[in-house]
């Protein structure tokens, strides 16, 4: 295997393991899936807080615990009439944590809130529409896979070289096409309107921007990965940065529909 593809093996193994855990939780039921998402959100906040220079040694662990508890408590309310409460709770927790970090507070706060809302949305949405969660995750996965192989195979002009030097226009466009394909399949086989196709492509772009945003945070923090928790992928935040971006688009779309 050439150097260009040397990270493919660890990436595939980790991806299969994560997929197995997610499928197992989903198969068990909404409560187990909510627990999994809450823990994942807590780990993202742990990594994010560590990256931004915590003022107190206990802060990353406290952030992880608070985030996990908040998501688990708030997720039943986000997609109902009480949606303002989980949004406000996420804003308050992100604000409190912001005062506990030393670096890039203006960037930390919105990303922390976005991660919290992502976890809350995934857990809440799975309870009312598991197929919507499947479409969201499929969009992010196919965007990532298509972008990876197109970028490695075709190469070409970089999309945003100063922040994400590995991402190419070929990979970006391949991701949009793949997401559009997911939308077409969802519209044909599922209980989705044709609007799912452009929304899927918009989620794809937001997923790529989420990846770029996290790359920017890591670059400013002087780290390559958010942690070394997942072989071939880095940290939890490295793996789910695209989900954060795509989830925000889906959340806005769903709130506008209500």
mmCIF file of C-alpha atoms in Angstrom:
data_model
loop_
_atom_site.group_PDB
_atom_site.id
_atom_site.type_symbol
_atom_site.label_atom_id
_atom_site.label_comp_id
_atom_site.label_asym_id
_atom_site.label_seq_id
_atom_site.Cartn_x
_atom_site.Cartn_y
_atom_site.Cartn_z
ATOM 1 C CA UNK A 1 0.000 0.000 0.000
ATOM 2 C CA UNK A 2 1.435 3.386 -0.968
ATOM 3 C CA UNK A 3 1.972 6.205 1.501
ATOM 4 C CA UNK A 4 -1.083 7.932 0.034
ATOM 5 C CA UNK A 5 -3.349 5.190 1.390
ATOM 6 C CA UNK A 6 -1.440 4.199 4.536
ATOM 7 C CA UNK A 7 -4.141 5.563 6.870
ATOM 8 C CA UNK A 8 -6.927 3.634 5.139
ATOM 9 C CA UNK A 9 -6.585 0.461 7.222
ATOM 10 C CA UNK A 10 -6.866 2.075 10.684
ATOM 11 C CA UNK A 11 -9.649 4.350 9.418
ATOM 12 C CA UNK A 12 -11.688 1.385 8.171
ATOM 13 C CA UNK A 13 -11.199 -0.654 11.345
ATOM 14 C CA UNK A 14 -12.199 2.268 13.564
ATOM 15 C CA UNK A 15 -15.155 3.117 11.337
ATOM 16 C CA UNK A 16 -16.461 -0.469 11.482
ATOM 17 C CA UNK A 17 -16.061 -0.551 15.274
ATOM 18 C CA UNK A 18 -17.893 2.764 15.732
ATOM 19 C CA UNK A 19 -20.631 1.678 13.348
ATOM 20 C CA UNK A 20 -21.087 -1.567 15.278
ATOM 21 C CA UNK A 21 -21.458 0.332 18.564
ATOM 22 C CA UNK A 22 -23.947 2.778 17.023
ATOM 23 C CA UNK A 23 -26.023 -0.003 15.447
ATOM 24 C CA UNK A 24 -26.026 -1.932 18.719
ATOM 25 C CA UNK A 25 -27.271 1.092 20.654
ATOM 26 C CA UNK A 26 -29.877 1.903 18.020
ATOM 27 C CA UNK A 27 -31.088 -1.699 17.968
ATOM 28 C CA UNK A 28 -31.418 -1.689 21.768
ATOM 29 C CA UNK A 29 -33.705 1.338 21.643
ATOM 30 C CA UNK A 30 -33.942 5.144 21.898
ATOM 31 C CA UNK A 31 -32.779 5.230 25.519
ATOM 32 C CA UNK A 32 -29.561 3.336 24.779
ATOM 33 C CA UNK A 33 -28.951 5.520 21.734
ATOM 34 C CA UNK A 34 -29.485 8.637 23.869
ATOM 35 C CA UNK A 35 -26.946 7.353 26.404
ATOM 36 C CA UNK A 36 -24.400 6.716 23.630
ATOM 37 C CA UNK A 37 -24.915 10.169 22.120
ATOM 38 C CA UNK A 38 -24.721 11.818 25.553
ATOM 39 C CA UNK A 39 -21.398 10.105 26.282
ATOM 40 C CA UNK A 40 -20.037 11.036 22.838
ATOM 41 C CA UNK A 41 -21.046 14.667 23.383
ATOM 42 C CA UNK A 42 -19.335 14.648 26.760
ATOM 43 C CA UNK A 43 -16.142 13.342 25.157
ATOM 44 C CA UNK A 44 -16.304 16.085 22.507
ATOM 45 C CA UNK A 45 -16.530 18.752 25.221
ATOM 46 C CA UNK A 46 -13.668 17.086 27.097
ATOM 47 C CA UNK A 47 -11.480 17.315 24.001
ATOM 48 C CA UNK A 48 -12.611 20.826 23.119
ATOM 49 C CA UNK A 49 -11.895 22.134 26.623
ATOM 50 C CA UNK A 50 -8.442 20.517 26.690
ATOM 51 C CA UNK A 51 -7.592 22.115 23.338
ATOM 52 C CA UNK A 52 -8.381 25.606 24.608
ATOM 53 C CA UNK A 53 -6.164 25.706 27.674
ATOM 54 C CA UNK A 54 -8.357 25.010 30.719
ATOM 55 C CA UNK A 55 -7.699 27.285 33.668
ATOM 56 C CA UNK A 56 -8.445 24.460 36.098
ATOM 57 C CA UNK A 57 -7.233 20.852 35.892
ATOM 58 C CA UNK A 58 -10.670 19.440 36.631
ATOM 59 C CA UNK A 59 -12.452 21.491 33.961
ATOM 60 C CA UNK A 60 -12.258 19.037 31.004
ATOM 61 C CA UNK A 61 -13.752 16.214 33.072
ATOM 62 C CA UNK A 62 -16.356 18.547 34.560
ATOM 63 C CA UNK A 63 -17.250 19.771 31.064
ATOM 64 C CA UNK A 64 -17.644 16.181 29.863
ATOM 65 C CA UNK A 65 -19.910 15.236 32.761
ATOM 66 C CA UNK A 66 -22.024 18.391 32.489
ATOM 67 C CA UNK A 67 -22.418 18.005 28.721
ATOM 68 C CA UNK A 68 -23.450 14.356 28.964
ATOM 69 C CA UNK A 69 -26.020 15.091 31.675
ATOM 70 C CA UNK A 70 -27.391 18.127 29.828
ATOM 71 C CA UNK A 71 -27.906 16.225 26.577
ATOM 72 C CA UNK A 72 -29.571 13.309 28.343
ATOM 73 C CA UNK A 73 -31.962 15.575 30.249
ATOM 74 C CA UNK A 74 -32.752 17.973 27.410
ATOM 75 C CA UNK A 75 -33.130 15.753 24.353
ATOM 76 C CA UNK A 76 -36.869 14.985 24.793
ATOM 77 C CA UNK A 77 -37.666 18.720 24.626
ATOM 78 C CA UNK A 78 -35.678 19.965 21.630
ATOM 79 C CA UNK A 79 -38.119 18.995 18.886
ATOM 80 C CA UNK A 80 -41.265 20.021 20.760
ATOM 81 C CA UNK A 81 -42.890 23.190 22.031
ATOM 82 C CA UNK A 82 -40.255 23.473 24.771
ATOM 83 C CA UNK A 83 -37.305 23.657 22.345
ATOM 84 C CA UNK A 84 -36.207 27.026 23.740
ATOM 85 C CA UNK A 85 -35.182 25.417 27.051
ATOM 86 C CA UNK A 86 -32.528 23.015 25.722
ATOM 87 C CA UNK A 87 -31.228 25.765 23.447
ATOM 88 C CA UNK A 88 -30.951 28.123 26.424
ATOM 89 C CA UNK A 89 -29.351 25.408 28.572
ATOM 90 C CA UNK A 90 -26.733 24.739 25.887
ATOM 91 C CA UNK A 91 -26.017 28.462 25.631
ATOM 92 C CA UNK A 92 -25.620 28.801 29.396
ATOM 93 C CA UNK A 93 -23.305 25.796 29.749
ATOM 94 C CA UNK A 94 -21.182 26.910 26.796
ATOM 95 C CA UNK A 95 -20.960 30.380 28.356
ATOM 96 C CA UNK A 96 -19.908 29.036 31.750
ATOM 97 C CA UNK A 97 -17.234 26.808 30.226
ATOM 98 C CA UNK A 98 -15.947 29.706 28.135
ATOM 99 C CA UNK A 99 -14.871 31.530 31.284
ATOM 100 C CA UNK A 100 -12.862 28.474 32.277
ATOM 101 C CA UNK A 101 -10.588 28.377 29.218
ATOM 102 C CA UNK A 102 -7.673 30.642 28.392
ATOM 103 C CA UNK A 103 -7.482 30.500 24.600
ATOM 104 C CA UNK A 104 -9.786 31.575 21.758
ATOM 105 C CA UNK A 105 -12.861 32.075 23.902
ATOM 106 C CA UNK A 106 -14.819 33.669 21.060
ATOM 107 C CA UNK A 107 -14.320 30.514 19.000
ATOM 108 C CA UNK A 108 -14.746 28.082 21.866
ATOM 109 C CA UNK A 109 -18.207 29.325 22.884
ATOM 110 C CA UNK A 110 -20.077 28.834 19.581
ATOM 111 C CA UNK A 111 -18.402 25.496 18.875
ATOM 112 C CA UNK A 112 -19.205 24.208 22.354
ATOM 113 C CA UNK A 113 -22.835 25.224 21.930
ATOM 114 C CA UNK A 114 -22.967 23.632 18.477
ATOM 115 C CA UNK A 115 -21.630 20.340 19.864
ATOM 116 C CA UNK A 116 -24.198 20.376 22.680
ATOM 117 C CA UNK A 117 -27.076 21.053 20.294
ATOM 118 C CA UNK A 118 -25.837 18.320 17.971
ATOM 119 C CA UNK A 119 -25.959 15.717 20.714
ATOM 120 C CA UNK A 120 -29.378 16.891 21.864
ATOM 121 C CA UNK A 121 -30.740 16.804 18.305
ATOM 122 C CA UNK A 122 -29.424 13.322 17.512
ATOM 123 C CA UNK A 123 -30.858 11.820 20.689
ATOM 124 C CA UNK A 124 -34.194 13.598 20.356
ATOM 125 C CA UNK A 125 -34.582 12.975 16.648
ATOM 126 C CA UNK A 126 -33.888 9.263 16.989
ATOM 127 C CA UNK A 127 -36.825 8.975 19.382
ATOM 128 C CA UNK A 128 -39.327 10.473 16.919
ATOM 129 C CA UNK A 129 -37.779 9.668 13.528
ATOM 130 C CA UNK A 130 -34.945 7.111 13.432
ATOM 131 C CA UNK A 131 -34.955 7.271 9.629
ATOM 132 C CA UNK A 132 -34.055 10.983 9.765
ATOM 133 C CA UNK A 133 -31.028 10.188 11.928
ATOM 134 C CA UNK A 134 -30.076 7.473 9.447
ATOM 135 C CA UNK A 135 -30.249 9.954 6.559
ATOM 136 C CA UNK A 136 -28.199 12.527 8.500
ATOM 137 C CA UNK A 137 -25.465 10.043 9.359
ATOM 138 C CA UNK A 138 -25.512 8.579 5.841
ATOM 139 C CA UNK A 139 -25.013 12.054 4.373
ATOM 140 C CA UNK A 140 -22.014 12.703 6.625
ATOM 141 C CA UNK A 141 -20.486 9.256 6.059
ATOM 142 C CA UNK A 142 -20.919 9.286 2.272
ATOM 143 C CA UNK A 143 -19.642 12.869 2.108
ATOM 144 C CA UNK A 144 -16.541 11.844 4.034
ATOM 145 C CA UNK A 145 -15.938 8.625 2.083
ATOM 146 C CA UNK A 146 -16.507 10.200 -1.342
ATOM 147 C CA UNK A 147 -14.349 13.169 -0.412
ATOM 148 C CA UNK A 148 -11.566 10.933 0.882
ATOM 149 C CA UNK A 149 -11.341 8.729 -2.207
ATOM 150 C CA UNK A 150 -11.870 11.543 -4.723
ATOM 151 C CA UNK A 151 -9.325 13.715 -2.970
ATOM 152 C CA UNK A 152 -6.742 10.924 -2.833
ATOM 153 C CA UNK A 153 -7.388 9.678 -6.388
ATOM 154 C CA UNK A 154 -7.979 12.919 -8.297
ATOM 155 C CA UNK A 155 -6.246 15.505 -6.144
ATOM 156 C CA UNK A 156 -6.182 18.930 -7.736
ATOM 157 C CA UNK A 157 -6.773 22.402 -6.391
ATOM 158 C CA UNK A 158 -7.138 22.774 -2.642
ATOM 159 C CA UNK A 159 -10.463 23.972 -1.252
ATOM 160 C CA UNK A 160 -9.120 25.975 1.723
ATOM 161 C CA UNK A 161 -5.364 25.333 1.926
ATOM 162 C CA UNK A 162 -4.587 27.707 4.786
ATOM 163 C CA UNK A 163 -6.864 25.817 7.189
ATOM 164 C CA UNK A 164 -7.411 22.345 5.714
ATOM 165 C CA UNK A 165 -4.523 21.619 3.322
ATOM 166 C CA UNK A 166 -5.690 18.076 2.490
ATOM 167 C CA UNK A 167 -9.210 18.980 1.348
ATOM 168 C CA UNK A 168 -9.519 19.406 -2.432
ATOM 169 C CA UNK A 169 -12.274 20.758 -4.661
ATOM 170 C CA UNK A 170 -12.563 17.277 -6.181
ATOM 171 C CA UNK A 171 -13.278 15.806 -2.769
ATOM 172 C CA UNK A 172 -15.715 18.570 -1.846
ATOM 173 C CA UNK A 173 -17.764 18.202 -5.032
ATOM 174 C CA UNK A 174 -17.688 14.401 -4.779
ATOM 175 C CA UNK A 175 -19.149 14.774 -1.298
ATOM 176 C CA UNK A 176 -22.018 16.919 -2.593
ATOM 177 C CA UNK A 177 -22.795 14.387 -5.316
ATOM 178 C CA UNK A 178 -22.718 11.490 -2.857
ATOM 179 C CA UNK A 179 -25.024 13.355 -0.466
ATOM 180 C CA UNK A 180 -27.403 14.105 -3.316
ATOM 181 C CA UNK A 181 -27.458 10.376 -4.029
ATOM 182 C CA UNK A 182 -28.375 9.694 -0.403
ATOM 183 C CA UNK A 183 -31.193 12.222 -0.734
ATOM 184 C CA UNK A 184 -32.490 10.563 -3.902
ATOM 185 C CA UNK A 185 -32.513 7.140 -2.241
ATOM 186 C CA UNK A 186 -34.272 8.578 0.823
ATOM 187 C CA UNK A 187 -36.917 10.260 -1.337
ATOM 188 C CA UNK A 188 -37.572 7.094 -3.332
ATOM 189 C CA UNK A 189 -37.517 4.503 -0.560
ATOM 190 C CA UNK A 190 -38.455 6.416 2.587
ATOM 191 C CA UNK A 191 -41.169 8.679 3.892
ATOM 192 C CA UNK A 192 -39.344 11.836 2.792
ATOM 193 C CA UNK A 193 -40.365 14.633 0.471
ATOM 194 C CA UNK A 194 -38.245 15.469 -2.567
ATOM 195 C CA UNK A 195 -36.943 18.435 -0.547
ATOM 196 C CA UNK A 196 -34.667 15.947 1.193
ATOM 197 C CA UNK A 197 -32.347 16.028 -1.842
ATOM 198 C CA UNK A 198 -31.270 19.712 -1.652
ATOM 199 C CA UNK A 199 -31.311 19.551 2.149
ATOM 200 C CA UNK A 200 -28.964 16.550 2.017
ATOM 201 C CA UNK A 201 -26.573 18.435 -0.263
ATOM 202 C CA UNK A 202 -26.704 21.466 2.031
ATOM 203 C CA UNK A 203 -25.984 19.210 5.001
ATOM 204 C CA UNK A 204 -23.035 17.815 3.045
ATOM 205 C CA UNK A 205 -21.556 21.272 2.591
ATOM 206 C CA UNK A 206 -22.209 22.088 6.253
ATOM 207 C CA UNK A 207 -20.497 18.828 7.174
ATOM 208 C CA UNK A 208 -17.418 19.883 5.214
ATOM 209 C CA UNK A 209 -17.468 23.313 6.839
ATOM 210 C CA UNK A 210 -17.723 21.622 10.230
ATOM 211 C CA UNK A 211 -14.584 19.665 9.400
ATOM 212 C CA UNK A 212 -12.814 22.836 8.285
ATOM 213 C CA UNK A 213 -13.924 24.731 11.395
ATOM 214 C CA UNK A 214 -12.514 22.039 13.649
ATOM 215 C CA UNK A 215 -9.298 21.986 11.611
ATOM 216 C CA UNK A 216 -9.024 25.718 12.227
ATOM 217 C CA UNK A 217 -9.474 25.244 15.968
ATOM 218 C CA UNK A 218 -6.771 22.556 16.047
ATOM 219 C CA UNK A 219 -4.402 24.676 14.001
ATOM 220 C CA UNK A 220 -4.819 27.596 16.399
ATOM 221 C CA UNK A 221 -4.359 25.245 19.358
ATOM 222 C CA UNK A 222 -1.217 23.760 17.799
ATOM 223 C CA UNK A 223 -2.446 20.155 17.806
ATOM 224 C CA UNK A 224 -2.840 17.617 15.006
ATOM 225 C CA UNK A 225 -5.811 15.751 16.496
ATOM 226 C CA UNK A 226 -8.336 16.591 19.192
ATOM 227 C CA UNK A 227 -7.097 13.456 21.018
ATOM 228 C CA UNK A 228 -5.751 9.987 20.180
ATOM 229 C CA UNK A 229 -8.867 8.126 21.278
ATOM 230 C CA UNK A 230 -9.817 6.647 17.875
ATOM 231 C CA UNK A 231 -7.043 5.021 15.773
ATOM 232 C CA UNK A 232 -6.911 6.444 12.262
ATOM 233 C CA UNK A 233 -9.298 9.267 13.099
ATOM 234 C CA UNK A 234 -7.811 11.066 16.114
ATOM 235 C CA UNK A 235 -10.427 12.046 18.637
ATOM 236 C CA UNK A 236 -14.187 11.959 18.949
ATOM 237 C CA UNK A 237 -14.345 15.569 17.803
ATOM 238 C CA UNK A 238 -12.274 14.697 14.729
ATOM 239 C CA UNK A 239 -14.760 11.981 13.811
ATOM 240 C CA UNK A 240 -17.950 13.930 14.518
ATOM 241 C CA UNK A 241 -17.016 17.450 13.396
ATOM 242 C CA UNK A 242 -18.958 16.872 10.182
ATOM 243 C CA UNK A 243 -21.988 15.668 12.131
ATOM 244 C CA UNK A 244 -21.937 18.946 14.077
ATOM 245 C CA UNK A 245 -22.151 21.010 10.899
ATOM 246 C CA UNK A 246 -24.791 18.848 9.223
ATOM 247 C CA UNK A 247 -26.913 18.642 12.380
ATOM 248 C CA UNK A 248 -27.169 22.405 12.670
ATOM 249 C CA UNK A 249 -28.559 22.637 9.129
ATOM 250 C CA UNK A 250 -31.075 19.892 9.867
ATOM 251 C CA UNK A 251 -32.052 21.521 13.168
ATOM 252 C CA UNK A 252 -32.733 24.887 11.511
ATOM 253 C CA UNK A 253 -34.704 23.174 8.735
ATOM 254 C CA UNK A 254 -36.851 21.239 11.200
ATOM 255 C CA UNK A 255 -37.524 24.277 13.404
ATOM 256 C CA UNK A 256 -38.557 26.296 10.334
ATOM 257 C CA UNK A 257 -41.004 23.546 9.378
ATOM 258 C CA UNK A 258 -42.721 23.562 12.776
#
